[in-house]
Amino acid sequence: MNELIIAIDGPSGAGKSTLSKLLAQQLNYVHLDTGAMYRCVAFAAMEQGIDPDDQERLGTLAQQLKIELVHTLSGDRVLLDGSDVSTAIRTPEVSLLTSRVSAAPQVRKALVALQRRLGEAGGVVLEGRDIGTVVFPQAQVKFFLSATAAERGQRRYAELVAKGVTVSLQQTISEVVARDLADSEREHAPLLQADDAVVIDSTNLNIDQVLTAMVEVVKLRRQELK
Ligand code: DC
């Protein structure tokens, strides 16, 4: 049997990054963080002083940038035109800008093409907002991971503090809510749950519990496809 394409969608802070990494490790699959790609475009636009409303220029930028997601022994790194931007793309400023930049259809077109190229062979776990609906509607396994905004804000806050970024909890929760709204209401590829996605609400579940549930779903799906 061919290796599967696994889509993990959901709002920010629902645990997608942690769980998609763990699931990929467990299955010996490649992990693709598509949010990191959108963040790279926003970061490069900021560095180059590009107006976030200039969708044409953003689209050209997205096509020209060389974005690489590399797996190293010390963790995943994001390289933008060869420079390590793994930390630089995670600041609250870049997060907010990414929400705007990712609404541009020209940007989405360039990145969706890249994601399809990287994922089409299967054996891959892709995390994002539109993987199961737009990028790979034919994915054999689709998860939609959610949690309440307060819980997701708290998790994101703890993550940022651990990385040495100075932020306030209240501000982080407000940003989660603002990004949810922007991601859900944008015209192109808004955050949507695929009809055939397995929905997991992680508000009261720990990482192990969610991972176990996901692995179980993958096992069942493999049996169905045999
Ligand atoms: O998952 P993340 O927080 O790193 O995503 C950053 C931003 O990129 C977020 O505002 C949503 C957007 N995004 C998107 O529009 N489509 C994706 N497939 C992944 C992320």
CSV table of C-alpha atoms and ligand atoms in Angstrom, one decimal:
chain,number,residue,atom,x,y,z
A,1,MET,CA,0.0,0.0,0.0
A,2,ASN,CA,1.2,3.5,-0.7
A,3,GLU,CA,2.1,5.7,2.2
A,4,LEU,CA,-0.7,8.0,3.4
A,5,ILE,CA,-1.2,11.7,3.2
A,6,ILE,CA,-2.3,12.9,6.7
A,7,ALA,CA,-3.9,16.4,7.0
A,8,ILE,CA,-4.1,18.1,10.4
A,9,ASP,CA,-6.0,21.4,10.4
A,10,GLY,CA,-7.3,23.6,13.1
A,11,PRO,CA,-7.0,27.0,14.7
A,12,SER,CA,-3.8,28.4,16.2
A,13,GLY,CA,-2.7,26.9,19.5
A,14,ALA,CA,-4.9,23.7,19.3
A,15,GLY,CA,-1.7,21.6,19.5
A,16,LYS,CA,-1.2,21.0,15.8
A,17,SER,CA,2.5,21.6,15.8
A,18,THR,CA,3.3,19.3,18.7
A,19,LEU,CA,1.0,16.6,17.6
A,20,SER,CA,1.8,16.6,13.9
A,21,LYS,CA,5.5,16.3,14.8
A,22,LEU,CA,4.9,13.4,17.2
A,23,LEU,CA,2.6,11.6,14.8
A,24,ALA,CA,5.1,12.0,12.0
A,25,GLN,CA,7.8,10.6,14.2
A,26,GLN,CA,5.7,7.7,15.3
A,27,LEU,CA,4.9,6.7,11.7
A,28,ASN,CA,8.3,7.6,10.4
A,29,TYR,CA,6.7,10.2,8.1
A,30,VAL,CA,7.8,13.6,6.9
A,31,HIS,CA,6.3,16.5,8.9
A,32,LEU,CA,5.4,19.7,6.9
A,33,ASP,CA,4.5,22.8,8.9
A,34,THR,CA,2.7,24.9,6.3
A,35,GLY,CA,2.1,27.8,8.8
A,36,ALA,CA,5.9,28.2,8.9
A,37,MET,CA,5.8,28.8,5.1
A,38,TYR,CA,3.3,31.6,5.4
A,39,ARG,CA,5.3,33.0,8.3
A,40,CYS,CA,8.4,33.1,6.0
A,41,VAL,CA,6.6,35.2,3.4
A,42,ALA,CA,5.4,37.6,6.1
A,43,PHE,CA,8.8,37.8,7.7
A,44,ALA,CA,10.5,38.5,4.3
A,45,ALA,CA,7.8,41.1,3.4
A,46,MET,CA,8.6,42.9,6.7
A,47,GLU,CA,12.3,42.8,6.1
A,48,GLN,CA,11.9,44.1,2.6
A,49,GLY,CA,9.4,46.8,3.6
A,50,ILE,CA,6.7,45.4,1.3
A,51,ASP,CA,3.2,46.8,2.0
A,52,PRO,CA,1.1,44.0,3.4
A,53,ASP,CA,-1.8,45.1,1.2
A,54,ASP,CA,0.2,44.8,-2.0
A,55,GLN,CA,-1.0,41.3,-2.9
A,56,GLU,CA,0.8,41.3,-6.3
A,57,ARG,CA,4.2,41.9,-4.8
A,58,LEU,CA,3.5,39.5,-1.9
A,59,GLY,CA,2.6,36.8,-4.5
A,60,THR,CA,5.8,37.4,-6.5
A,61,LEU,CA,7.8,37.3,-3.2
A,62,ALA,CA,6.2,33.9,-2.2
A,63,GLN,CA,7.1,32.5,-5.6
A,64,GLN,CA,10.7,33.7,-5.4
A,65,LEU,CA,11.6,32.8,-1.8
A,66,LYS,CA,13.4,29.5,-1.1
A,67,ILE,CA,11.7,28.0,1.9
A,68,GLU,CA,13.2,24.8,3.4
A,69,LEU,CA,11.9,22.8,6.4
A,70,VAL,CA,14.9,20.8,7.6
A,71,HIS,CA,14.9,18.0,10.1
A,72,THR,CA,18.0,18.0,12.3
A,73,LEU,CA,18.9,16.0,15.4
A,74,SER,CA,18.3,19.2,17.5
A,75,GLY,CA,14.9,19.7,16.1
A,76,ASP,CA,13.1,21.1,13.0
A,77,ARG,CA,14.6,24.3,11.5
A,78,VAL,CA,13.1,26.7,9.0
A,79,LEU,CA,15.5,28.1,6.4
A,80,LEU,CA,14.6,31.2,4.3
A,81,ASP,CA,17.0,31.7,1.4
A,82,GLY,CA,19.5,29.7,3.4
A,83,SER,CA,19.2,31.6,6.7
A,84,ASP,CA,17.8,30.0,9.8
A,85,VAL,CA,14.6,32.0,10.7
A,86,SER,CA,13.1,29.4,13.0
A,87,THR,CA,12.9,31.8,16.0
A,88,ALA,CA,12.4,35.1,14.0
A,89,ILE,CA,9.2,33.9,12.4
A,90,ARG,CA,7.5,33.2,15.8
A,91,THR,CA,7.2,36.7,17.2
A,92,PRO,CA,3.7,38.1,17.9
A,93,GLU,CA,4.4,40.8,15.2
A,94,VAL,CA,5.2,38.2,12.5
A,95,SER,CA,2.1,36.2,13.7
A,96,LEU,CA,-0.2,39.1,13.1
A,97,LEU,CA,1.3,40.0,9.8
A,98,THR,CA,1.1,36.4,8.7
A,99,SER,CA,-2.6,36.4,9.2
A,100,ARG,CA,-2.8,39.3,6.7
A,101,VAL,CA,-0.3,38.0,4.2
A,102,SER,CA,-1.9,34.6,4.1
A,103,ALA,CA,-5.2,36.1,3.0
A,104,ALA,CA,-3.6,37.0,-0.4
A,105,PRO,CA,-4.7,34.5,-3.1
A,106,GLN,CA,-1.4,35.0,-4.9
A,107,VAL,CA,0.5,33.9,-1.8
A,108,ARG,CA,-1.7,31.0,-1.2
A,109,LYS,CA,-1.4,29.8,-4.8
A,110,ALA,CA,2.4,29.8,-4.6
A,111,LEU,CA,2.5,28.0,-1.3
A,112,VAL,CA,-0.2,25.5,-2.1
A,113,ALA,CA,1.8,24.5,-5.2
A,114,LEU,CA,4.9,24.0,-3.0
A,115,GLN,CA,3.0,22.0,-0.4
A,116,ARG,CA,1.5,19.7,-3.1
A,117,ARG,CA,5.0,19.1,-4.6
A,118,LEU,CA,6.4,18.2,-1.2
A,119,GLY,CA,3.5,16.1,-0.1
A,120,GLU,CA,2.1,14.3,-3.2
A,121,ALA,CA,4.3,11.2,-2.8
A,122,GLY,CA,2.7,10.4,0.6
A,123,GLY,CA,4.3,9.4,3.8
A,124,VAL,CA,3.7,12.9,5.1
A,125,VAL,CA,1.9,14.7,7.9
A,126,LEU,CA,0.9,18.3,6.9
A,127,GLU,CA,-0.4,20.8,9.4
A,128,GLY,CA,-2.2,23.9,8.5
A,129,ARG,CA,-5.7,25.4,8.0
A,130,ASP,CA,-6.7,24.3,4.5
A,131,ILE,CA,-4.8,21.0,4.1
A,132,GLY,CA,-7.9,18.7,4.1
A,133,THR,CA,-10.1,21.1,2.2
A,134,VAL,CA,-7.8,22.7,-0.4
A,135,VAL,CA,-4.3,21.4,-0.6
A,136,PHE,CA,-5.0,17.7,-0.3
A,137,PRO,CA,-8.8,17.1,-0.4
A,138,GLN,CA,-8.0,13.5,-1.3
A,139,ALA,CA,-5.9,13.0,1.9
A,140,GLN,CA,-6.6,9.5,3.3
A,141,VAL,CA,-6.6,10.8,6.9
A,142,LYS,CA,-7.9,14.2,8.0
A,143,PHE,CA,-7.9,15.5,11.5
A,144,PHE,CA,-9.4,18.8,12.8
A,145,LEU,CA,-7.9,19.7,16.1
A,146,SER,CA,-9.6,22.3,18.2
A,147,ALA,CA,-9.7,23.7,21.8
A,148,THR,CA,-11.3,26.7,23.5
A,149,ALA,CA,-9.6,30.1,22.8
A,150,ALA,CA,-8.7,30.6,26.5
A,151,GLU,CA,-6.9,27.2,26.6
A,152,ARG,CA,-5.2,27.8,23.2
A,153,GLY,CA,-4.0,31.3,24.4
A,154,GLN,CA,-2.6,29.9,27.5
A,155,ARG,CA,-0.7,27.2,25.6
A,156,ARG,CA,0.7,29.7,23.1
A,157,TYR,CA,1.8,32.0,26.0
A,158,ALA,CA,3.7,29.1,27.7
A,159,GLU,CA,5.3,28.3,24.4
A,160,LEU,CA,6.5,31.9,23.8
A,161,VAL,CA,7.7,32.3,27.4
A,162,ALA,CA,9.7,29.1,27.1
A,163,LYS,CA,11.3,30.4,23.9
A,164,GLY,CA,12.3,33.6,25.7
A,165,VAL,CA,9.8,35.9,24.0
A,166,THR,CA,8.3,38.5,26.4
A,167,VAL,CA,4.5,38.8,26.1
A,168,SER,CA,1.5,39.1,28.4
A,169,LEU,CA,-1.1,36.3,28.8
A,170,GLN,CA,-4.0,38.6,28.1
A,171,GLN,CA,-2.4,40.0,25.0
A,172,THR,CA,-1.7,36.4,23.8
A,173,ILE,CA,-5.3,35.3,24.3
A,174,SER,CA,-6.5,38.4,22.5
A,175,GLU,CA,-4.2,37.7,19.6
A,176,VAL,CA,-5.4,34.1,19.3
A,177,VAL,CA,-9.0,35.4,19.1
A,178,ALA,CA,-8.1,38.1,16.5
A,179,ARG,CA,-6.2,35.5,14.4
A,180,ASP,CA,-9.1,33.0,14.6
A,181,LEU,CA,-11.4,35.6,13.3
A,182,ALA,CA,-9.1,36.7,10.5
A,183,ASP,CA,-8.4,33.1,9.5
A,184,SER,CA,-12.0,32.0,9.6
A,185,GLU,CA,-13.5,35.1,7.8
A,186,ARG,CA,-11.0,35.6,5.0
A,187,GLU,CA,-12.4,35.1,1.5
A,188,HIS,CA,-9.7,32.7,0.2
A,189,ALA,CA,-9.3,29.2,1.8
A,190,PRO,CA,-10.7,30.2,5.2
A,191,LEU,CA,-10.2,27.9,8.2
A,192,LEU,CA,-12.9,25.3,7.6
A,193,GLN,CA,-13.5,21.8,8.8
A,194,ALA,CA,-13.5,19.2,6.1
A,195,ASP,CA,-16.8,17.1,6.1
A,196,ASP,CA,-14.8,13.9,6.4
A,197,ALA,CA,-12.3,15.1,9.1
A,198,VAL,CA,-12.0,13.4,12.5
A,199,VAL,CA,-12.6,16.2,15.0
A,200,ILE,CA,-10.6,16.1,18.2
A,201,ASP,CA,-11.3,18.7,20.9
A,202,SER,CA,-8.1,18.8,23.0
A,203,THR,CA,-9.3,21.2,25.7
A,204,ASN,CA,-9.3,18.6,28.4
A,205,LEU,CA,-6.9,16.1,26.8
A,206,ASN,CA,-3.2,15.8,27.3
A,207,ILE,CA,-0.7,15.3,24.4
A,208,ASP,CA,-0.5,11.5,24.9
A,209,GLN,CA,-4.2,11.1,24.9
A,210,VAL,CA,-4.6,13.0,21.6
A,211,LEU,CA,-1.7,11.2,20.0
A,212,THR,CA,-3.1,7.8,21.0
A,213,ALA,CA,-6.4,8.7,19.5
A,214,MET,CA,-4.8,9.8,16.3
A,215,VAL,CA,-2.6,6.7,15.9
A,216,GLU,CA,-5.7,4.6,16.4
A,217,VAL,CA,-7.5,6.5,13.6
A,218,VAL,CA,-4.5,6.0,11.3
A,219,LYS,CA,-4.4,2.3,12.1
A,220,LEU,CA,-8.1,1.8,11.3
A,221,ARG,CA,-7.8,3.8,8.1
A,222,ARG,CA,-4.8,1.6,6.9
A,223,GLN,CA,-6.9,-1.5,7.5
A,224,GLU,CA,-9.8,-0.1,5.5
A,225,LEU,CA,-7.4,0.7,2.6
A,226,LYS,CA,-5.8,-2.7,2.5
B,1,DC,O1,0.0,27.5,12.3
B,1,DC,P1,0.6,28.9,12.4
B,1,DC,O2,0.1,29.7,13.7
B,1,DC,O3,2.1,28.9,12.4
B,1,DC,O4,0.1,29.8,11.2
B,1,DC,C1,0.5,31.1,10.9
B,1,DC,C2,-0.6,31.8,10.1
B,1,DC,O5,-0.6,31.3,8.8
B,1,DC,C3,-2.0,31.8,10.6
B,1,DC,O6,-2.5,33.1,10.7
B,1,DC,C4,-2.8,31.0,9.6
B,1,DC,C5,-1.9,31.0,8.4
B,1,DC,N1,-2.0,29.7,7.7
B,1,DC,C6,-2.8,29.5,6.6
B,1,DC,O7,-3.5,30.5,6.3
B,1,DC,N2,-2.9,28.4,6.0
B,1,DC,C7,-2.1,27.3,6.4
B,1,DC,N3,-2.2,26.2,5.7
B,1,DC,C8,-1.3,27.4,7.5
B,1,DC,C9,-1.2,28.6,8.2
